[in-house]
Coordinates of C-alpha atoms in Angstrom, one line a residue:
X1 CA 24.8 -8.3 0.8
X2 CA 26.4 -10.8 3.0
X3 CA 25.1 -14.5 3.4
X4 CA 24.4 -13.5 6.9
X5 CA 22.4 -10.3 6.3
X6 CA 20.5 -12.2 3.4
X7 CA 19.8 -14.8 6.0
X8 CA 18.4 -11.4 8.4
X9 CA 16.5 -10.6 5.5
X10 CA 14.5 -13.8 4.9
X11 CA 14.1 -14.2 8.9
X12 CA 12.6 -10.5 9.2
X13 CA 10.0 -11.4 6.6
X14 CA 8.7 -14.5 8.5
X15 CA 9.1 -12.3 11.8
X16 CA 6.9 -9.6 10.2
X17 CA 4.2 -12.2 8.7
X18 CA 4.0 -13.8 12.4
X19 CA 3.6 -10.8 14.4
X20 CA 0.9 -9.0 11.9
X21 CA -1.0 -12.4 12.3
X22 CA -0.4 -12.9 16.5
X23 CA -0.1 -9.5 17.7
X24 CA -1.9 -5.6 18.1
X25 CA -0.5 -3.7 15.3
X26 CA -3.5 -1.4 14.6
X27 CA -4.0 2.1 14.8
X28 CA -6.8 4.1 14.5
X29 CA -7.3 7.9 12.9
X30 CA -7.3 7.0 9.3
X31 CA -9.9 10.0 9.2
X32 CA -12.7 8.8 7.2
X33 CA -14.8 8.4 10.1
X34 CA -14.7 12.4 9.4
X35 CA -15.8 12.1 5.8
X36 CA -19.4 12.1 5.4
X37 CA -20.7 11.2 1.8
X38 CA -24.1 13.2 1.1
X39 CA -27.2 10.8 0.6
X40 CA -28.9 10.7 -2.8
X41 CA -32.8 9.9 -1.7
X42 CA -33.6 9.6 -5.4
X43 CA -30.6 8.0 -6.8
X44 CA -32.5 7.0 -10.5
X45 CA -29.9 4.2 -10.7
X46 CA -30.7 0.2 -11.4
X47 CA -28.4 -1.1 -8.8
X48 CA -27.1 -3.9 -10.7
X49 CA -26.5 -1.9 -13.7
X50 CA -24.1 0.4 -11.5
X51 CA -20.3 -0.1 -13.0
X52 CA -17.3 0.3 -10.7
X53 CA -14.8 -0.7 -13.4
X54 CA -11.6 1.7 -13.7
X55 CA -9.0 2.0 -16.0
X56 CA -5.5 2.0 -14.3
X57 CA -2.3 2.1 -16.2
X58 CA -3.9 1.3 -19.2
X59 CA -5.0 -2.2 -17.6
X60 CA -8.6 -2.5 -17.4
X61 CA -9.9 -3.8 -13.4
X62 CA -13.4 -4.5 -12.2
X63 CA -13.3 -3.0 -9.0
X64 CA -10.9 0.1 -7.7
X65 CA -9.8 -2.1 -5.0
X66 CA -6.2 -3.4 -4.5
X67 CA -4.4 -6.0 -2.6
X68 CA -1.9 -3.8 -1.4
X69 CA 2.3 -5.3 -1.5
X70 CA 2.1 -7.4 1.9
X71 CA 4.5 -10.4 1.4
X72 CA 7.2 -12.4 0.0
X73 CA 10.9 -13.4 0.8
X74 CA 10.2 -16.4 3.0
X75 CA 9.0 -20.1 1.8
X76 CA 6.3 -19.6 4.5
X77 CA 4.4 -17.1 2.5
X78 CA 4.0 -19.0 -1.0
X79 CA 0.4 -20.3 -0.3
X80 CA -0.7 -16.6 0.9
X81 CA 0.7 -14.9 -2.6
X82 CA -1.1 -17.7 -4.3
X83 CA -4.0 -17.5 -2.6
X84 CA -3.9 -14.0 -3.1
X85 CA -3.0 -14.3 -6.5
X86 CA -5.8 -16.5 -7.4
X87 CA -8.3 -14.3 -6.1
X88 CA -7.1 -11.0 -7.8
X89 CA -7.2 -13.0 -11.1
X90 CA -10.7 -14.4 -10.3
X91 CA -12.4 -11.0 -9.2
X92 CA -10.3 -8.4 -11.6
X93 CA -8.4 -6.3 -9.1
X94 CA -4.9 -5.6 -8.5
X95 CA -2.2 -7.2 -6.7
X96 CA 0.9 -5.6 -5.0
X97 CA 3.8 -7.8 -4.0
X98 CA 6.2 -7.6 -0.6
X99 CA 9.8 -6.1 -1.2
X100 CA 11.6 -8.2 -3.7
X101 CA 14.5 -7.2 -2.4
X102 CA 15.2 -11.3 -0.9
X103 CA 14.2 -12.6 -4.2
X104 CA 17.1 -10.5 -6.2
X105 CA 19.6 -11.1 -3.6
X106 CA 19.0 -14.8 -1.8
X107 CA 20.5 -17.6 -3.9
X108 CA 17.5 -20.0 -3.1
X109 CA 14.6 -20.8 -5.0
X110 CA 12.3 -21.3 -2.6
X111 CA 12.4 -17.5 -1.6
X112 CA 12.1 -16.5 -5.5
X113 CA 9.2 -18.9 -5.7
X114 CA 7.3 -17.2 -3.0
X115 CA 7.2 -14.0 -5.5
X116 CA 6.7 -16.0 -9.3
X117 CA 3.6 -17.9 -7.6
X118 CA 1.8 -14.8 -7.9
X119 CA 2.1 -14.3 -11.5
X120 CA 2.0 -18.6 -12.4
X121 CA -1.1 -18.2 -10.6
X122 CA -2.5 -15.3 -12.1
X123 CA -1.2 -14.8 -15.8
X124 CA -3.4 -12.3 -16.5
X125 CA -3.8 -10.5 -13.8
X126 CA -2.5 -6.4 -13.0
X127 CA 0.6 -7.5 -10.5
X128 CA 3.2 -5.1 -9.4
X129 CA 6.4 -5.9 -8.0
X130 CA 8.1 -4.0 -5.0
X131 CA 11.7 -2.6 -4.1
X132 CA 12.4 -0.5 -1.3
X133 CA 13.9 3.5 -2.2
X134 CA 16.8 2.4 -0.6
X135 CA 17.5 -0.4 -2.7
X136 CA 17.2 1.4 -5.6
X137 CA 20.3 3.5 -5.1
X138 CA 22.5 0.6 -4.8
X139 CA 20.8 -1.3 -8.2
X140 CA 21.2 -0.3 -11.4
X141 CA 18.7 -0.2 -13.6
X142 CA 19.7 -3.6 -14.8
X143 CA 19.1 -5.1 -11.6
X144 CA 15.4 -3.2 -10.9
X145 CA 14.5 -4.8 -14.1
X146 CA 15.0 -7.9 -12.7
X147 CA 12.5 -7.4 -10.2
X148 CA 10.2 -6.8 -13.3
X149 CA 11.1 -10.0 -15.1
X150 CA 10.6 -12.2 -11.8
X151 CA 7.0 -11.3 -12.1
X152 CA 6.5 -10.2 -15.5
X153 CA 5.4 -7.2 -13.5
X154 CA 3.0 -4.4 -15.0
X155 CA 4.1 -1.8 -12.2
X156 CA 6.9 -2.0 -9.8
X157 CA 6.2 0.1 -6.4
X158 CA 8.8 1.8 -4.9
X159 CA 8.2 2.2 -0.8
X160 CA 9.4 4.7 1.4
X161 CA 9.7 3.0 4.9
X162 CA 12.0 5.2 6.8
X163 CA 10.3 5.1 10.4
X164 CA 10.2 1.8 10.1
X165 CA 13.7 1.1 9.4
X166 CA 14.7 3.7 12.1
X167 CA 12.6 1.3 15.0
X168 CA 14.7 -1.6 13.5
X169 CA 17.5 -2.5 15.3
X170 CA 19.4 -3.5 12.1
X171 CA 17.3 -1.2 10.3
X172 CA 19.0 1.2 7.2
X173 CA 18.6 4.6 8.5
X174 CA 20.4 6.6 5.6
X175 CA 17.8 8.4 3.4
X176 CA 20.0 10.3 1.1
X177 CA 19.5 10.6 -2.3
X178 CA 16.4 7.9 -2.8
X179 CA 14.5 10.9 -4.7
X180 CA 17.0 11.2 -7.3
X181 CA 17.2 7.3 -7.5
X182 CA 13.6 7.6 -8.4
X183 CA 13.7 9.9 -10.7
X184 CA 16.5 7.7 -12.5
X185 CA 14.2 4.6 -12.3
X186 CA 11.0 6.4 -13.3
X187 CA 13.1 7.9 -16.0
X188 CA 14.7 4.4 -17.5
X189 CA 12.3 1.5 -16.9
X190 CA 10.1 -0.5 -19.0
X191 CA 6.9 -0.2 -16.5
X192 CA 5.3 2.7 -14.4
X193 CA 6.3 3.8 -11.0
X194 CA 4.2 3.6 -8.0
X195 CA 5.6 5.2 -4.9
X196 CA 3.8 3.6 -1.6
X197 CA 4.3 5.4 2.0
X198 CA 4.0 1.7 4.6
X199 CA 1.3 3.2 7.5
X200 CA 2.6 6.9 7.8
X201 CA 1.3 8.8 4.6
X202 CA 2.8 11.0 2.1
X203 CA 2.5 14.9 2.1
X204 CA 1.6 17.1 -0.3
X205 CA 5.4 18.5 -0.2
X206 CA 6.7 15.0 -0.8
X207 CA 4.1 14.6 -3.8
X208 CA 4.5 17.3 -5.3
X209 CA 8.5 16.4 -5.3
X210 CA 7.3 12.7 -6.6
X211 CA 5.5 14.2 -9.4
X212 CA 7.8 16.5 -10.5
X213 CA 10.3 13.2 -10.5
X214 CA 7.9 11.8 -12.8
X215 CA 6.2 9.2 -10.9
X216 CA 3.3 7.3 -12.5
X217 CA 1.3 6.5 -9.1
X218 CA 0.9 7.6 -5.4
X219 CA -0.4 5.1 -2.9
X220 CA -0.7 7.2 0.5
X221 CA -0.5 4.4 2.9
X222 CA -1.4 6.6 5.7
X223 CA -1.7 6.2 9.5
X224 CA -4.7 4.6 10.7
X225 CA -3.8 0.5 9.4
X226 CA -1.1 -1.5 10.6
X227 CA 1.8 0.5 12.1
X228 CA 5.1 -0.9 11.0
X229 CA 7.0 0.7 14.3
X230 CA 4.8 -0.9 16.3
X231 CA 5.5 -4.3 14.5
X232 CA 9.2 -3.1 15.1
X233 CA 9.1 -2.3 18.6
X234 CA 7.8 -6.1 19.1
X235 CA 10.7 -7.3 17.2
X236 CA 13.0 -5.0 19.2
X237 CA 11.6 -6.4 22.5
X238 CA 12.8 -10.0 21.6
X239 CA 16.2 -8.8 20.0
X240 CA 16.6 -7.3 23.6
X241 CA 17.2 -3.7 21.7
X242 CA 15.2 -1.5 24.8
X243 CA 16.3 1.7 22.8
X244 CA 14.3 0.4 19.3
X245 CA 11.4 -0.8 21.5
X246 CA 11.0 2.5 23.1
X247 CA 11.2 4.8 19.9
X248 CA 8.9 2.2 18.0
X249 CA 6.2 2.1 20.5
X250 CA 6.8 6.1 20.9
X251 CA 6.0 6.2 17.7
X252 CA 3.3 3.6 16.7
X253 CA 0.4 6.3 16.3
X254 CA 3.0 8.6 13.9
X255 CA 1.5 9.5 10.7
X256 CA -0.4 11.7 8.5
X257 CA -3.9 10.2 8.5
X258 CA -4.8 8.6 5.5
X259 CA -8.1 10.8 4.7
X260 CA -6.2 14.1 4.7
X261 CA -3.3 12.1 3.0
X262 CA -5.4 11.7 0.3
X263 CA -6.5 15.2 -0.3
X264 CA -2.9 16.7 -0.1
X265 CA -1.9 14.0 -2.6
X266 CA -4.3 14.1 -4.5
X267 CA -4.1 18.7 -5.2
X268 CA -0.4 17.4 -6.5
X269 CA -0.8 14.0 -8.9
X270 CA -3.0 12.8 -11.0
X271 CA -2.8 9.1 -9.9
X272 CA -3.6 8.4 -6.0
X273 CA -4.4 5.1 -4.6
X274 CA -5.7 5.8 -0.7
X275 CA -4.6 3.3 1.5
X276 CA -4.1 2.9 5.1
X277 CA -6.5 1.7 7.4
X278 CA -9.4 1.3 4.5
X279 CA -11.0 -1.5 5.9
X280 CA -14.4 -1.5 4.1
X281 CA -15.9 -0.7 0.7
X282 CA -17.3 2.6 1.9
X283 CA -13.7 3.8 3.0
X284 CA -13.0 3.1 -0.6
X285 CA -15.8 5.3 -2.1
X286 CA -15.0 8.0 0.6
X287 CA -11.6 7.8 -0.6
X288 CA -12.6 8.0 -4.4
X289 CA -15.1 11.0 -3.1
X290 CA -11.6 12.8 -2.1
X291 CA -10.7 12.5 -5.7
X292 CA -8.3 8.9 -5.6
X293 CA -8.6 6.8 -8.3
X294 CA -8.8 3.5 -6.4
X295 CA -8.5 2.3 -2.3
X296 CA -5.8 -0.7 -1.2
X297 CA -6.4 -3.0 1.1
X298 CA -3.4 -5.4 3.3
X299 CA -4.1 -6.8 6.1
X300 CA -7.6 -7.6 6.1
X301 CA -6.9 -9.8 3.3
X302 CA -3.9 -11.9 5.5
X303 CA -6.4 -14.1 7.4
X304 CA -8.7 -15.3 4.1
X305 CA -5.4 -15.9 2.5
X306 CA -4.5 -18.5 4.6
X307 CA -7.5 -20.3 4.8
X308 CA -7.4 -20.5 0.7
X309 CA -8.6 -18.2 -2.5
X310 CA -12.2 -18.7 -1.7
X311 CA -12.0 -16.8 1.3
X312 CA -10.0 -14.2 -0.5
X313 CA -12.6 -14.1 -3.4
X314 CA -15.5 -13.7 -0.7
X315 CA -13.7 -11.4 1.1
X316 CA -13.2 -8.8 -1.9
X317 CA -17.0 -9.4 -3.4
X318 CA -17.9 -8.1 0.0
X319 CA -16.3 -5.1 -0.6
X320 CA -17.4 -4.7 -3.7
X321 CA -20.9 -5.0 -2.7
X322 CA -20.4 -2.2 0.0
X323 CA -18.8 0.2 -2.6
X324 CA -21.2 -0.3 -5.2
X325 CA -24.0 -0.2 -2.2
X326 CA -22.5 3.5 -1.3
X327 CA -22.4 4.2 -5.1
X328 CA -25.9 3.3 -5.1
X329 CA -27.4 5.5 -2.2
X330 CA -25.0 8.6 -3.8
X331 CA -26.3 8.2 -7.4
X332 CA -23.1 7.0 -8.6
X333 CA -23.7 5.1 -11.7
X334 CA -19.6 4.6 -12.2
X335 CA -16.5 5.5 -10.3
X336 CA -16.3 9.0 -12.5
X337 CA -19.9 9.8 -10.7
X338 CA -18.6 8.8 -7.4
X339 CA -15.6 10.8 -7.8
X340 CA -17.9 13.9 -7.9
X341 CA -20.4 13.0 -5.2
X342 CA -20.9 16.1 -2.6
X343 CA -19.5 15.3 0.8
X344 CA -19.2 16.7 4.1
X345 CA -15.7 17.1 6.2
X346 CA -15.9 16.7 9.5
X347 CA -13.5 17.2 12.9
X348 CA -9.7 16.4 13.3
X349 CA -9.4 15.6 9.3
X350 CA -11.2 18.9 8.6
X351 CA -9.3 20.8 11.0
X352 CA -6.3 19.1 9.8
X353 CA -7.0 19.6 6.4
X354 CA -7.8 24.0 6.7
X355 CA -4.4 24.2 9.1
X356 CA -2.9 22.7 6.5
X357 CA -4.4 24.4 3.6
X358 CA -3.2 27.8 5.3
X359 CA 0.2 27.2 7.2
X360 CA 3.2 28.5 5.7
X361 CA 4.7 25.2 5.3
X362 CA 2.3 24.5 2.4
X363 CA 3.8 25.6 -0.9
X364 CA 1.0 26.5 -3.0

């Protein structure tokens, strides 16, 4: 990478933080508004006896909630990973860093600080590190391990971002080969694999080539959260690129929604985290009722971040408190209960789902 495009890179990431903070970059249709979750009149649970402790990659978390990979690459966005950081460690839950990709490649040590804060703040806590599928076909596997180390990471994510980088106008728009450099990676390094859609979800096709590549994890990240072409298109508008503005606001509502995301994943791999558009604890058990094993969070955790830890910390025992309240009023006395709870599928995710379920282009 040249100085200047390293320079691009650091400048996108503060671009990126400033717009998801300033501007619209919502959508809506994540499809859980379509997932009803049967009431349990007689639970015969003690509320405060109810556990929703999971075991994830052998690491054990209180809460199946996770701080999905948001930041990093920019001096600006130390305190926020801290923050963050701090709060994952206080509460028990998982913590996903931005693309590493600056870190590895920018000689400067303020960028590299903006990832190692997470873990100097958090030494105990589950972190995983993040590297673009792009990146990993021009790394060896000497170099994604150094995205490990930085970190002293327990997963690395891998994300697949390719509407995103087709709104960009310097965006990388070549997506040969990136399945085969996963397979290598999954297949050579020293932690699992966790392969993370950005805000347009993963199909059941795709999983069930991720799984047969032998990755550990699949986070959905499906429409219905922040939409990274629609983050673009703002970009675009100020790089005067009309043709990138056009396709990434044609785009911004593009995605599979994260609800039926979910259940395709989850009929392929073993491992799903649902995320996309979860915005409250009961999107998380109505996840976890579609058979994931834990829901992520972003940008709902951007604002407490920069106001401190303590805002972070309150912000996740809230959610908490609304999953366990929904384990509570299903008779869910642990996450393996809630995973079983009865539920009811409703319009455009059910309809979505049964087209689906019978097209043609579904390999059974």
């Amino acid at each position: 990478m040249t100085a200047q495009n390293s320079s691009e890179t650091e400048d996108r990431k503060d671009d990126h933080l400033q717009i998801v903070q300033e501007r619209d970059v919502e959508t809506t249709g994540t499809g859980f508004d379509d997932v009803r979750l049967v009431h349990n009149a007689l639970p015969e649970l003690d509320y405060d006896a109810i556990d929703p402790s999971i075991e994830f990659l052998s690491h054990n978390l209180s809460a199946p909630i996770f701080i999905e990979s948001m930041t990093g690459g920019h001096h600006n966005t130390t305190e926020i990973n801290r923050a963050l950081a701090q709060a994952a460690s206080e509460t028990g839950i998982a913590m996903g860093l931005g693309s590493q990709r600056a870190g590895l490649e920018l000689n400067d040590e303020r960028v590299l600080e903006s990832y190692t804060v997470a873990r100097d703040a958090a030494p105990d806590a589950f972190i995983y590190g993040n590297l673009g599928a792009a990146q990993l076909r021009e790394y060896d596997i000497e170099m994604v391990e150094r995205a490990v180390e930085m970190i002293d990471a327990d997963a690395l994510a891998v994300h697949l971002n390719f509407l995103q980088e087709a709104t960009q106008p310097e965006g990388d728009v070549d997506g040969r080969n990136c399945l085969a450099a996963i397979k290598r990676v999954t297949e050579a390094l020293s932690v699992p694999i966790i392969v993370k859609e950005t805000g347009n979800g993963i199909s059941g096709e795709t999983a069930r080539e991720l799984t047969a590549a032998g990755v550990d994890v699949i986070d959905v990240a499906g429409k219905g959260g922040t939409t990274w072409s629609g983050i673009e298109a703002y970009r675009a508008a100020a790089a005067n690129a009309p043709r990138q503005k056009r396709i990434g606001t044609l785009f911004r509502e593009w995605g599979i929604p994260t609800a039926a995301s979910t259940i395709e994943c989850v009929a392929e791999h073993d491992c799903v985290i649902a995320s996309g558009g979860v915005r409250t604890g009961l999107d998380v058990a109505k996840a976890i009722a579609l058979g994931a094993n834990a829901g992520g969070l972003a940008k709902p955790f951007l604002k407490p971040a920069t106001d401190g830890s303590d805002a972070v910390i309150k912000r996740i025992e809230d959610l908490i408190a609304e999953l366990q309240t929904a384990m509570f009023v299903t008779g869910s006395g642990s996450i393996d209960d809630l995973q079983q709870v009865e539920y009811v599928l409703q319009g455009e995710t059910r309809e979505y789902v049964e087209q689906r379920t019978s097209s043609e282009c579904r390999v059974e």
